[in-house]
Coordinates of C-alpha atoms in Angstrom, one line a residue:
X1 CA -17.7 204.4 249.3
X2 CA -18.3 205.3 245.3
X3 CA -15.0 206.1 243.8
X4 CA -16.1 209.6 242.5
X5 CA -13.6 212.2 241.4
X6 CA -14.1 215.1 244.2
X7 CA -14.2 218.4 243.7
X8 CA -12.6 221.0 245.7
X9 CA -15.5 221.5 248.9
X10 CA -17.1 224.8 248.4
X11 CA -17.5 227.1 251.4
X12 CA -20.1 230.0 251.4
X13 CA -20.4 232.0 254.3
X14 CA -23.3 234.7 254.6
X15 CA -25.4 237.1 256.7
X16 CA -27.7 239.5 255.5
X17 CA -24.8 242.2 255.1
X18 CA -22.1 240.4 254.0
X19 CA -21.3 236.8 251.6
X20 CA -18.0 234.7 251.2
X21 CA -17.7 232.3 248.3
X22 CA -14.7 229.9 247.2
X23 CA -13.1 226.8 247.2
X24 CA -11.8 225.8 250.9
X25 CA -9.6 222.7 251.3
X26 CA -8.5 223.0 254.4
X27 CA -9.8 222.1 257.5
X28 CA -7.8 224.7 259.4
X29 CA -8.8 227.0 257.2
X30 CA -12.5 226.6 256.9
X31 CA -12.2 227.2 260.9
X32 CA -9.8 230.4 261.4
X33 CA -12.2 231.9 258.6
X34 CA -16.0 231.1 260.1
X35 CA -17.1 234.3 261.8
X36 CA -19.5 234.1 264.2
X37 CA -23.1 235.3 264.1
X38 CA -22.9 234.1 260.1
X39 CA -24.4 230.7 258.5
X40 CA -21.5 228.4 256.8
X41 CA -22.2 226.2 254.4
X42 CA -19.4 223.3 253.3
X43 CA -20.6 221.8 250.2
X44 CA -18.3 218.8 248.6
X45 CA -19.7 218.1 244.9
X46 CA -17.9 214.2 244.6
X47 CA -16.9 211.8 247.9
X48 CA -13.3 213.4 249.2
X49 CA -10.9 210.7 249.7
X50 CA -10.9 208.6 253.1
X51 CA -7.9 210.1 254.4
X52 CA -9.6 213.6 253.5
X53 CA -12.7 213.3 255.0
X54 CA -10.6 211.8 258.1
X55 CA -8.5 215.1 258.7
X56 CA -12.6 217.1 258.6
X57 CA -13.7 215.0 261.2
X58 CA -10.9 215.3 263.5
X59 CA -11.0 218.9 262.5
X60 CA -14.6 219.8 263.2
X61 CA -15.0 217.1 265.7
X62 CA -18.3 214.9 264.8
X63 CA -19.1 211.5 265.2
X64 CA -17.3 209.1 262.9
X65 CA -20.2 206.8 262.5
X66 CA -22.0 210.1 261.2
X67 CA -19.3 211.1 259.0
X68 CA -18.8 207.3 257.4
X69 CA -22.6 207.6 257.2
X70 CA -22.4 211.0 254.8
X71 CA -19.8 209.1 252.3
X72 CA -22.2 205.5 252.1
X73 CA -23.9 205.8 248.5
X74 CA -25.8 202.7 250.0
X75 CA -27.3 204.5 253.1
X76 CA -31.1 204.5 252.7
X77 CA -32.8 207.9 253.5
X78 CA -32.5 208.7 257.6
X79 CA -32.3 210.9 260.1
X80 CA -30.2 210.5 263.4
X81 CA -29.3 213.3 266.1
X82 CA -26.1 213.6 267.4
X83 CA -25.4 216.0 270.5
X84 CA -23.2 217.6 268.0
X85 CA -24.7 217.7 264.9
X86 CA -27.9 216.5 262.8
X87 CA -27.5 213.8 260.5
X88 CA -29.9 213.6 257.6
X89 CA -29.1 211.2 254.2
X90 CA -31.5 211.3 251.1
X91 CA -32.4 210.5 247.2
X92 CA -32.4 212.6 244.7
X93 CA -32.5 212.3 241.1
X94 CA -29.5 213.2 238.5
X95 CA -30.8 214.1 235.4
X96 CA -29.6 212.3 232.6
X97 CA -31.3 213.2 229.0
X98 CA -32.9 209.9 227.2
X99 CA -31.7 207.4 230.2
X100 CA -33.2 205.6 233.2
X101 CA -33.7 207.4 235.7
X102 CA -30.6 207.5 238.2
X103 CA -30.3 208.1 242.1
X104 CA -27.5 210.6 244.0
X105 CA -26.9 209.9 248.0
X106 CA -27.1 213.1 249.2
X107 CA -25.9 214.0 253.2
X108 CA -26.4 216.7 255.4
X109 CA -24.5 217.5 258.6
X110 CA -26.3 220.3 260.5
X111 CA -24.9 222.4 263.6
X112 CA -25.8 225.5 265.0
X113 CA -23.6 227.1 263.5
X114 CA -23.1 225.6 260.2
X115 CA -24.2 222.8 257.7
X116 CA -22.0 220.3 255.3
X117 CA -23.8 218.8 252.4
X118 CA -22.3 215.8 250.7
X119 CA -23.2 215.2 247.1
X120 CA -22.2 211.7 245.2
X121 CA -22.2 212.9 241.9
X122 CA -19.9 216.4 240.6
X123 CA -23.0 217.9 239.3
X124 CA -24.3 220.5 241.6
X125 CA -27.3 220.2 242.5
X126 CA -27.9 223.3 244.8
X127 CA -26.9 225.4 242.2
X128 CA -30.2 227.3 242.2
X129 CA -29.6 228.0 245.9
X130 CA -26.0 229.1 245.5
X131 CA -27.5 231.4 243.1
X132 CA -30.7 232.7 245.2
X133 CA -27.9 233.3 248.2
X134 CA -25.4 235.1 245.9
X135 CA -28.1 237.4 244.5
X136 CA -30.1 238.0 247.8
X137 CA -33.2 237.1 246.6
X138 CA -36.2 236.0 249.0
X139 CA -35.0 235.6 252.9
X140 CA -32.2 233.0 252.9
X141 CA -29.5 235.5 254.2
X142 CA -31.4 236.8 256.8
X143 CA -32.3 233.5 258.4
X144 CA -30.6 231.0 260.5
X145 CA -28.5 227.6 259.5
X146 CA -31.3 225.5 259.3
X147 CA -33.3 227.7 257.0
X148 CA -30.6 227.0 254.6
X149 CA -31.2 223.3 255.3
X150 CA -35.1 223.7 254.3
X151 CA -33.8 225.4 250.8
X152 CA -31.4 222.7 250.4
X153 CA -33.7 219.9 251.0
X154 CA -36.2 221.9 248.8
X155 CA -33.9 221.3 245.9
X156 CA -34.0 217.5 246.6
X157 CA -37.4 217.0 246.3
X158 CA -38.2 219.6 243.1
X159 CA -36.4 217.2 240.4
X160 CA -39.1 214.3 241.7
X161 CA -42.0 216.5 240.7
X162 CA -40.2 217.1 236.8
X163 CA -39.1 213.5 236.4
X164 CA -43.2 212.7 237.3
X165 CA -44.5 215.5 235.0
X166 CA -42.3 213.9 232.1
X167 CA -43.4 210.2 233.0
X168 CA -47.3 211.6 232.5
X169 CA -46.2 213.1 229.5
X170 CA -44.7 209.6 228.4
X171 CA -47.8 207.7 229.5
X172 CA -50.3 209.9 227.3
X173 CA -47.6 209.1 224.1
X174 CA -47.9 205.0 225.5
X175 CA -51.9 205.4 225.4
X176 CA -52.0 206.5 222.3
X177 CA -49.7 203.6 221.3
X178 CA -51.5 200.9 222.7
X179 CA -54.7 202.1 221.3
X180 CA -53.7 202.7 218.0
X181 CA -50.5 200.2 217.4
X182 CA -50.0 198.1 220.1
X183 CA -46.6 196.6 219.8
X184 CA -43.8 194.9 221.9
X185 CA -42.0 197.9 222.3
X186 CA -44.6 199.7 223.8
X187 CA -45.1 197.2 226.5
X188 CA -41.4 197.5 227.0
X189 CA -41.9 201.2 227.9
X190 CA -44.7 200.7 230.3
X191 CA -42.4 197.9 232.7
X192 CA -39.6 200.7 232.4
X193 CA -41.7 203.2 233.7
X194 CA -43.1 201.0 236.2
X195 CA -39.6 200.0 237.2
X196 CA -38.6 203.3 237.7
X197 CA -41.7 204.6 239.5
X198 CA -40.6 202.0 241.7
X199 CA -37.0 203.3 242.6
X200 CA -38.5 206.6 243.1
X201 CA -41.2 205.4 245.3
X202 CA -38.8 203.6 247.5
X203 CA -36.5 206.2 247.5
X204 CA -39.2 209.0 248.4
X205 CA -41.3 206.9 251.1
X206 CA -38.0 207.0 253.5
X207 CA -37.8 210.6 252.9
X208 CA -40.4 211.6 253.3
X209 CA -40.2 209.8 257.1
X210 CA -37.0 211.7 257.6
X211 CA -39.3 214.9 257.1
X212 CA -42.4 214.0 259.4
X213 CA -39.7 213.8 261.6
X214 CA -37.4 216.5 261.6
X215 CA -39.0 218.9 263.2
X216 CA -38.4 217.1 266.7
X217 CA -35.2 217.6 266.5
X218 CA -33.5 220.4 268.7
X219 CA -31.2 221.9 265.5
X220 CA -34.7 222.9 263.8
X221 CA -36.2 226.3 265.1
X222 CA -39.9 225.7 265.6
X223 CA -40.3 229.2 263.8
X224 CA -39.1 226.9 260.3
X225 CA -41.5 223.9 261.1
X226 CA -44.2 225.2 258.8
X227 CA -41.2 225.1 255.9
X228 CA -40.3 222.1 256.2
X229 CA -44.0 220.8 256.6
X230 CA -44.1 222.2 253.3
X231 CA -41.7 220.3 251.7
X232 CA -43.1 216.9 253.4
X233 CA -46.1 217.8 252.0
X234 CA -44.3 218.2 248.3
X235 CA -42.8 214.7 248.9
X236 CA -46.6 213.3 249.7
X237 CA -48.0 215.2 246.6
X238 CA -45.2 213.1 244.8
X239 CA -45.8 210.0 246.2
X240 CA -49.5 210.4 245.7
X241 CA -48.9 210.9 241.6
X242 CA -46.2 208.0 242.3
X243 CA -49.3 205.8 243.4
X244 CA -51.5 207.0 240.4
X245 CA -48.8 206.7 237.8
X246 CA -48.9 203.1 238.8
X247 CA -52.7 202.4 238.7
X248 CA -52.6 204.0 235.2
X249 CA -49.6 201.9 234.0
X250 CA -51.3 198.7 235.3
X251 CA -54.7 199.7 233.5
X252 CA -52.5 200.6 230.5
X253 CA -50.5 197.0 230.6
X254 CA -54.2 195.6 230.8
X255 CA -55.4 197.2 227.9
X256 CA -52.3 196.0 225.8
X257 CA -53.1 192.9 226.4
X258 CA -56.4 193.2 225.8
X259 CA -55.2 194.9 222.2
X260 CA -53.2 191.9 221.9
X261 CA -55.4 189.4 222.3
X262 CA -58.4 191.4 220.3
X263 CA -55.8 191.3 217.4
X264 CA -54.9 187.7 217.5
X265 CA -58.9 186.8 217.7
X266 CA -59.5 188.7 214.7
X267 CA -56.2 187.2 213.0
X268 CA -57.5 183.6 213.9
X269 CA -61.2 184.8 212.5
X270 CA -59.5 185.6 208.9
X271 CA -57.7 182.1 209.3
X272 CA -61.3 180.4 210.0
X273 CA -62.9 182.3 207.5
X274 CA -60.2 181.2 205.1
X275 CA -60.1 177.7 206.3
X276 CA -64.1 177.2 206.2
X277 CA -64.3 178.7 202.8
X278 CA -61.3 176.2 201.0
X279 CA -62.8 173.4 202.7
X280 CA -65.9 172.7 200.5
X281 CA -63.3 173.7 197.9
X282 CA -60.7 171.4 198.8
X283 CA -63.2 168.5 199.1
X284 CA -64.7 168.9 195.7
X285 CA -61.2 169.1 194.4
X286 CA -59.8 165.8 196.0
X287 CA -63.1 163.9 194.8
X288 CA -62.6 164.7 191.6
X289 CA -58.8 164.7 191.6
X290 CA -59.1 160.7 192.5
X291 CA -58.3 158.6 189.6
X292 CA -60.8 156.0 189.7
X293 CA -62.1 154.7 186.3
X294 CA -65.0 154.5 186.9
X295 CA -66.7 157.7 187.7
X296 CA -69.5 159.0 185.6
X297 CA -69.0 162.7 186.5
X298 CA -65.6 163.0 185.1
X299 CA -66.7 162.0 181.4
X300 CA -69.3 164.9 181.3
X301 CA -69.1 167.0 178.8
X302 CA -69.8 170.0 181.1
X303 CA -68.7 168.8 184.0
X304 CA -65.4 171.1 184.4
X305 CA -67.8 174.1 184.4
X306 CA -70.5 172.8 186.7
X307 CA -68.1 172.0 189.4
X308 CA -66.7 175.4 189.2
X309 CA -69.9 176.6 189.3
X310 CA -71.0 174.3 192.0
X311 CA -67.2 175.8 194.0
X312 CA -68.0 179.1 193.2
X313 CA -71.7 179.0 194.6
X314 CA -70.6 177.4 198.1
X315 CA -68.0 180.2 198.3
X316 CA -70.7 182.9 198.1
X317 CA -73.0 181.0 200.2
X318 CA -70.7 180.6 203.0
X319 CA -69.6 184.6 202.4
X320 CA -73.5 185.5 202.9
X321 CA -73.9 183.1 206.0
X322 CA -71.2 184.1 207.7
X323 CA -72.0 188.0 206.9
X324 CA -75.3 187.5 208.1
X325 CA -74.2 186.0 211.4
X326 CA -71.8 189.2 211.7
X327 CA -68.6 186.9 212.0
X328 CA -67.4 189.1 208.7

């Protein structure tokens, strides 16, 4: 279990005509003040302490393995049905600005008459919900527990479509990068994004199992299948970006290299060019530069000029070649 510092659970209990909405940390109390006929929703922002979480379990009476389940950052997405309760677990992803992309474990405990939602991390991420609930808008508080649950799980799977809109928006920057300056960093950006798509991708693929799947369980009205069909479908859509993202990252690491080696080959052209042009040079110099007695050239009156001329004229000669053969 993450040692996160908990927040006080918060309790929200609503029907069409009437909504409750404040901290509850007490079992006993969450209990004597759950009317019937409403939906209840127990939402802890932060892991409670052991001992905590032991005195709701007791109290509500569910399945330990379940409840050590909702607390276990380390659980990979699931689903398992209790006679009691429905047990789901999944990934979503905490926003952090300029950062890797992070995971939360998130848990959901559904009855019939009420749902617990377990968030790793303080920040809220039903907020939005909260807020649709408290203002009445669409048809949350006229519909059952597990309504709720479709809204909540919702709210998981929306920050996978933004972090994938601003990945796109980060691979069109990287294109232009790697076509126009192609440089170590860049390639470092592409295996982050690639590393991250990833840790989304194996978050998401388990998920979206655990929503193919909900809908044969017995806590899910068949009314609220088409819902939650909807939001498998969202997680697909994502998954199938996921999957692009990655053939676009690979063709993008491609063409780096590609831009990499096209700028070495023309750096090691310049060096030939360089190195075939001196060498006529460099030959004529050391011939002459030898300090034999008995060389006719080097007593000519002229001769200072004509091999200068002689240097000169093989450096253009090799310029035109070369120019002619389109190596420069």
């Amino acid at each position: 279990m993450n040692a996160v510092l908990p927040l006080e659970p918060r309790w929200v209990s609503f029907d069409a005509g009437h909504l409750d909405d404040f901290p509850e940390s007490s079992p006993a109390n969450f209990l004597d003040r759950s009317p019937v006929g409403r939906v209840h929703w127990l939402n802890f922002r932060g892991y409670p302490e052991e001992s905590a979480w032991l005195q709701w379990r007791e109290a509500l009476g569910l399945n330990p393995h379940m409840m050590m389940d909702a607390i276990d950052a380390k659980q990979r997405p699931l689903m398992e049905e209790y006679p009691e309760a429905l047990f789901l677990s999944a990934k979503s992803i905490v926003k952090r600005k300029g950062s890797r992309v992070k995971l939360e474990h998130i848990s959901f405990i559904l009855t019939k008459d009420y749902v617990i939602t377990v968030q790793q991390k303080v920040q809220d991420r039903f907020e939005a919900v909260c807020t649709r609930i408290q203002e009445g808008r669409g048809i949350v508080r006229q519909r059952p527990v597990d309504y709720l649950v479709y809204r909540l799980l919702e709210a998981v799977i929306l920050p996978y479509g933004e972090a994938l809109s601003h990945m796109e928006d980060q691979l069109d920057a990287l294109e232009q990068g790697v076509v126009h300056e192609p440089s170590p960093a860049v390639m470092t950006q592409v295996l982050q994004l690639k590393r991250d798509l990833t840790l989304l991708r194996r978050a998401l693929i388990p998920m979206k199992e655990v929503l193919g799947n909900i809908e044969t369980s017995a806590f899910i009205k068949v009314e609220h299948h088409p819902y939650f069909r909807d939001v498998r479908d969202q997680a697909m859509q994502c998954i199938d970006r996921m999957d692009s993202l990655r053939s676009m990252l690979d063709s993008l690491e491609s063409l780096y290299l590609s831009s990499v080696g096209q700028r070495t080959n023309e750096v090691m052209r310049v060096l030939t060019v360089f190195s075939a042009i001196f060498l006529p040079i460099t030959f004529l110099a050391g011939l002459y530069g030898m300090n034999f007695q008995n060389m006719p050239e080097t007593e000519t009156q002229n001769g200072y000029f004509i091999v200068l001329g002689i240097m000169v004229t093989c450096v253009t000669g090799m310029l035109w070649w070369m120019r002619r053969k389109g190596w420069i």
